[in-house]
C-alpha positions as a printed NumPy array, in Angstrom:
array([[-31.528,  89.35 , 123.156],
       [-28.255,  88.312, 124.91 ],
       [-28.167,  91.637, 126.718],
       [-31.854,  91.185, 127.93 ],
       [-30.893,  87.673, 129.159],
       [-27.928,  89.014, 131.058],
       [-30.27 ,  91.803, 132.648],
       [-32.254,  89.13 , 134.488],
       [-31.631,  85.885, 136.179],
       [-34.258,  83.391, 136.696],
       [-33.696,  81.341, 139.902],
       [-36.413,  78.694, 139.326],
       [-38.3  ,  79.303, 142.497],
       [-41.663,  81.276, 142.725],
       [-40.891,  83.041, 146.142],
       [-41.858,  86.388, 147.666],
       [-39.668,  89.079, 148.369],
       [-39.739,  88.644, 152.009],
       [-38.658,  84.871, 151.749],
       [-35.518,  85.629, 149.809],
       [-33.209,  86.638, 152.731],
       [-34.281,  83.37 , 154.582],
       [-33.309,  81.124, 151.431],
       [-30.133,  82.796, 151.155],
       [-29.333,  82.097, 154.761],
       [-30.438,  78.422, 154.54 ],
       [-28.574,  77.651, 151.295],
       [-25.278,  79.266, 152.552],
       [-23.489,  82.451, 151.886],
       [-24.762,  84.613, 148.697],
       [-22.893,  84.217, 145.542],
       [-20.152,  86.575, 144.602],
       [-22.26 ,  87.856, 141.414],
       [-25.832,  88.313, 142.727],
       [-28.674,  87.519, 140.24 ],
       [-29.717,  90.305, 138.057],
       [-33.228,  89.651, 138.962],
       [-33.024,  90.162, 142.651],
       [-30.582,  93.252, 141.991],
       [-33.17 ,  94.943, 139.679],
       [-36.249,  93.968, 141.582],
       [-37.163,  96.17 , 144.526],
       [-37.878,  94.376, 147.971],
       [-41.317,  95.677, 148.01 ],
       [-42.587,  94.087, 144.582],
       [-45.467,  91.872, 145.124],
       [-45.69 ,  88.308, 143.603],
       [-48.345,  89.253, 140.905],
       [-46.023,  91.874, 139.552],
       [-43.211,  89.311, 139.63 ],
       [-45.28 ,  86.885, 137.527],
       [-46.229,  89.684, 135.065],
       [-42.548,  90.648, 134.72 ],
       [-41.737,  87.003, 134.189],
       [-44.57 ,  86.557, 131.558],
       [-43.246,  89.793, 129.743],
       [-39.672,  88.37 , 129.833],
       [-40.772,  85.06 , 128.172],
       [-42.935,  86.732, 125.534],
       [-39.754,  88.894, 124.87 ],
       [-37.559,  86.105, 124.667],
       [-40.042,  84.101, 122.469],
       [-40.448,  87.294, 120.044],
       [-36.646,  87.535, 120.083],
       [-36.362,  83.678, 119.101],
       [-39.127,  84.042, 116.729],
       [-37.495,  86.857, 115.05 ],
       [-33.97 ,  85.319, 114.93 ],
       [-35.53 ,  82.051, 113.642],
       [-37.426,  84.084, 110.918],
       [-34.506,  85.828, 110.092],
       [-32.518,  82.547, 109.815],
       [-35.291,  80.855, 107.796],
       [-35.646,  83.642, 105.386],
       [-31.803,  83.676, 105.12 ],
       [-31.582,  80.006, 104.414],
       [-34.766,  80.208, 102.137],
       [-33.155,  83.073, 100.272],
       [-29.923,  80.86 ,  99.805],
       [-31.98 ,  77.826,  98.504],
       [-34.013,  80.117,  96.327],
       [-31.025,  81.838,  94.924],
       [-29.397,  78.339,  94.322],
       [-32.327,  76.955,  92.721],
       [-32.924,  80.172,  90.718],
       [-29.254,  80.022,  89.408],
       [-29.675,  76.463,  88.343],
       [-32.964,  77.216,  86.819],
       [-31.366,  80.188,  85.067],
       [-28.463,  78.099,  83.862],
       [-31.018,  75.557,  82.463],
       [-32.943,  78.168,  80.972],
       [-29.959,  79.575,  79.334],
       [-28.892,  76.058,  78.146],
       [-32.44 ,  75.67 ,  76.659],
       [-32.207,  79.021,  75.182],
       [-28.916,  78.243,  73.433],
       [-30.352,  74.825,  72.197],
       [-33.469,  76.631,  70.866],
       [-31.223,  79.243,  69.291],
       [-29.234,  76.284,  67.675],
       [-32.327,  74.395,  66.647],
       [-33.786,  77.555,  65.109],
       [-30.768,  78.125,  63.11 ],
       [-30.648,  74.553,  61.965],
       [-34.471,  74.917,  61.072],
       [-33.873,  78.065,  59.167],
       [-31.049,  76.649,  57.364],
       [-33.131,  73.721,  56.356],
       [-36.094,  75.978,  55.515],
       [-33.738,  77.956,  53.172],
       [-32.704,  74.765,  51.694],
       [-36.246,  73.742,  51.186],
       [-37.167,  76.958,  49.648],
       [-34.361,  76.706,  47.278],
       [-35.365,  73.124,  46.371],
       [-39.08 ,  74.431,  45.934],
       [-37.894,  77.16 ,  43.72 ],
       [-35.78 ,  74.881,  41.5  ],
       [-38.798,  72.585,  41.414],
       [-41.02 ,  75.303,  40.292],
       [-38.743,  76.291,  37.656],
       [-38.331,  72.719,  36.483],
       [-42.125,  72.282,  36.509],
       [-42.58 ,  75.448,  34.454],
       [-40.23 ,  74.014,  31.988],
       [-41.965,  70.791,  31.851],
       [-45.376,  72.463,  31.534],
       [-43.969,  74.34 ,  28.577],
       [-42.572,  71.175,  27.173],
       [-45.904,  69.241,  27.772],
       [-47.689,  72.022,  25.954],
       [-45.357,  71.988,  23.125],
       [-45.594,  68.049,  23.059],
       [-49.602,  68.247,  23.15 ],
       [-49.272,  70.392,  20.1  ],
       [-47.015,  67.997,  18.333],
       [-49.173,  65.167,  19.138],
       [-52.32 ,  66.784,  17.77 ],
       [-50.525,  67.8  ,  14.721],
       [-49.266,  64.133,  14.334],
       [-52.584,  62.643,  15.163],
       [-53.936,  64.609,  12.218],
       [-51.141,  63.597,  10.061],
       [-51.428,  59.935,  10.932],
       [-55.312,  60.121,  10.362],
       [-54.644,  61.395,   7.075],
       [-52.01 ,  58.807,   6.264],
       [-54.353,  56.022,   7.361],
       [-57.259,  57.363,   5.251],
       [-54.834,  57.497,   2.313],
       [-53.624,  53.965,   3.034],
       [-57.308,  52.706,   3.271],
       [-57.955,  54.473,  -0.061],
       [-54.918,  52.983,  -1.661],
       [-55.879,  49.565,  -0.337],
       [-59.339,  49.972,  -1.522],
       [-58.243,  50.997,  -5.112],
       [-55.786,  47.973,  -5.182],
       [-58.807,  45.691,  -4.178],
       [-61.363,  47.446,  -6.567],
       [-61.132,  44.484,  -9.071],
       [-61.326,  41.726,  -6.423],
       [-64.185,  39.579,  -5.688],
       [-65.1  ,  37.619,  -2.659],
       [-67.223,  34.437,  -3.134],
       [-68.772,  32.733,  -0.251],
       [-70.071,  29.239,   0.395],
       [-68.165,  27.432,  -2.251],
       [-67.35 ,  23.846,  -1.195],
       [-63.728,  23.201,  -0.136],
       [-63.69 ,  20.295,  -2.717],
       [-63.893,  22.802,  -5.487],
       [-60.452,  24.035,  -6.615],
       [-59.712,  27.725,  -6.135],
       [-57.462,  28.123,  -9.326],
       [-58.298,  30.852, -11.698],
       [-59.644,  28.497, -14.249],
       [-61.781,  27.007, -11.93 ],
       [-63.146,  30.113, -10.566],
       [-63.729,  31.493, -14.026],
       [-65.729,  28.363, -14.809],
       [-67.694,  28.716, -11.823],
       [-68.624,  32.277, -12.384],
       [-69.776,  31.574, -15.946],
       [-71.838,  28.717, -14.832],
       [-73.715,  30.566, -11.899],
       [-74.1  ,  33.937, -13.653],
       [-74.664,  32.411, -16.997],
       [-72.164,  34.49 , -18.874],
       [-71.329,  34.29 , -22.428],
       [-67.649,  34.058, -22.021],
       [-64.983,  33.02 , -19.572],
       [-63.694,  35.759, -17.301],
       [-60.033,  36.591, -17.364],
       [-58.766,  36.007, -13.681],
       [-55.176,  37.058, -12.809],
       [-55.229,  34.972,  -9.55 ],
       [-57.339,  33.567,  -6.936],
       [-57.102,  31.809,  -3.584],
       [-58.852,  30.826,  -0.364],
       [-58.707,  33.204,   2.511],
       [-55.8  ,  32.28 ,   4.988],
       [-57.851,  31.485,   7.884],
       [-57.659,  27.853,   9.261],
       [-59.717,  25.322,   7.773],
       [-62.247,  23.772,  10.208],
       [-63.674,  20.082,   9.575],
       [-67.396,  20.382,   9.254],
       [-67.396,  24.223,   9.228],
       [-68.084,  26.745,   6.705],
       [-66.001,  26.686,   3.599],
       [-63.37 ,  29.392,   3.398],
       [-64.094,  32.291,   0.992],
       [-62.431,  32.584,  -2.376],
       [-60.773,  35.897,  -3.328],
       [-60.271,  36.443,  -7.028],
       [-58.611,  39.321,  -8.865],
       [-60.431,  40.078, -12.116],
       [-58.15 ,  41.375, -14.854],
       [-60.57 ,  43.872, -16.268],
       [-62.482,  46.264, -14.135],
       [-65.68 ,  46.294, -16.42 ],
       [-65.777,  42.382, -15.996],
       [-65.892,  42.893, -12.252],
       [-68.707,  45.461, -12.448],
       [-70.592,  43.085, -14.807],
       [-70.122,  40.301, -12.183],
       [-71.63 ,  42.366,  -9.277],
       [-74.584,  43.567, -11.641],
       [-75.47 ,  39.918, -12.674],
       [-75.017,  38.796,  -9.037],
       [-77.686,  41.344,  -7.757],
       [-79.986,  40.417, -10.695],
       [-79.775,  36.795, -10.498],
       [-79.913,  36.594,  -6.49 ],
       [-80.004,  33.957,  -5.033],
       [-77.273,  32.329,  -6.858],
       [-77.221,  28.47 ,  -6.59 ],
       [-74.308,  25.927,  -7.308],
       [-74.546,  22.213,  -6.421],
       [-77.499,  22.85 ,  -4.336],
       [-75.769,  25.571,  -2.291],
       [-76.403,  29.198,  -2.134],
       [-73.233,  31.241,  -3.04 ],
       [-72.839,  34.99 ,  -2.341],
       [-70.541,  37.371,  -4.211],
       [-69.178,  40.638,  -2.68 ],
       [-66.476,  43.362,  -3.288],
       [-63.296,  42.432,  -1.437],
       [-62.944,  45.568,   0.776],
       [-60.117,  46.207,   3.28 ],
       [-60.711,  44.977,   6.796],
       [-61.376,  48.499,   8.156],
       [-63.966,  49.25 ,   5.471],
       [-65.457,  45.938,   5.954],
       [-66.185,  46.19 ,   9.713],
       [-67.468,  49.583,   9.259],
       [-69.892,  48.502,   6.562],
       [-70.938,  45.476,   8.606],
       [-71.91 ,  47.853,  11.599],
       [-74.913,  48.617,   9.594],
       [-76.18 ,  45.087,   9.304],
       [-78.735,  45.355,  12.135],
       [-80.252,  48.584,  10.72 ],
       [-80.543,  46.852,   7.305],
       [-82.277,  44.009,   8.7  ],
       [-84.894,  46.409,  10.226],
       [-85.45 ,  48.112,   6.965],
       [-85.708,  44.908,   4.772],
       [-89.009,  44.721,   3.016],
       [-90.561,  47.996,   4.296],
       [-92.628,  50.023,   2.05 ],
       [-91.382,  53.617,   0.951],
       [-87.999,  52.835,   2.293],
       [-84.873,  52.421,   0.288],
       [-81.381,  51.903,   1.671],
       [-77.942,  51.161,   0.605],
       [-74.361,  51.508,   1.725],
       [-72.073,  54.11 ,  -0.096],
       [-68.456,  53.718,  -0.329],
       [-66.534,  53.265,   1.847],
       [-69.113,  52.95 ,   4.792],
       [-72.01 ,  55.336,   4.628],
       [-75.477,  54.218,   4.897],
       [-78.007,  56.092,   2.664],
       [-81.794,  55.798,   3.735],
       [-84.561,  57.324,   1.698],
       [-87.943,  57.376,   3.522],
       [-91.081,  59.296,   1.973],
       [-88.822,  61.138,  -0.486],
       [-86.54 ,  62.272,   2.591],
       [-82.89 ,  61.027,   2.134],
       [-80.65 ,  60.734,   5.205],
       [-76.939,  59.675,   5.333],
       [-75.19 ,  58.129,   8.462],
       [-71.735,  57.287,   9.276],
       [-72.502,  56.123,  12.689],
       [-74.768,  52.92 ,  13.229],
       [-76.021,  54.018,  16.311],
       [-77.401,  57.323,  14.953],
       [-78.709,  55.411,  12.043],
       [-80.539,  53.004,  14.461],
       [-82.103,  55.819,  16.366],
       [-83.409,  57.538,  13.25 ],
       [-84.981,  54.193,  12.203],
       [-86.747,  53.558,  15.471],
       [-88.028,  57.154,  15.543],
       [-89.188,  57.877,  12.416],
       [-89.726,  54.464,  10.432],
       [-90.529,  51.643,  12.784]])
């Protein structure tokens, strides 16, 4: 573009070719370096052609400037992009390194977790085996304890087999063996006094105005105990000083509770025709209806049977 600018010289005046010598005369002597435009243009060039040449020159100059500006812009843009890209690349590398470090840390922690989970699984497997063994031991011990409980109840029942429990005897009457023997002889109309080893009131707290405490007496001879129960059933109700007394066997607490669970069923059966019932030792209800005998250990099942078949 510089060579093109040196080729032409623009004077700034729109004059014709014929007016150029007069201007040069009026302004003084011509310059030692005449303009390139006057040198290159022939004297016979018309004004329109000069304008076209000027327009072409302007276009060429603008094109050259535009090209140089474009080249400069592209160069600067490339530098900026290269700089930004370098920074982005460095940041990406830093991020990549950080991700790599984080990934390594995560993998290390994951390996640790896997190891811990494996140890826990092994521990749980061992615990599961131990629990299975403990369950088997507990089941075996439950059977053993049940058997021991049954034996204890049976032994306690055998120890109490000669005991009798007397209810509704006034607190003023002594509970000594002699007094109890005299009471039994009078109430049951026995021919002789019953030999009693020991007797006492129950250990519950005495309440003023409440029911008198029961008397528990141990009969020396078991046959006398059986005779007392037989006479009590035959002579029921038993009266003493205007009060009705009751005589029952002295069962262990567990057996007594199991037998008392059938009280509601016995109330429904009491006084019904063609029905016989009784409680077998230790706690089993026997019902005979129309010649058919049923035995129940569960009071709810007995109640269902009575409501469906007897009532």
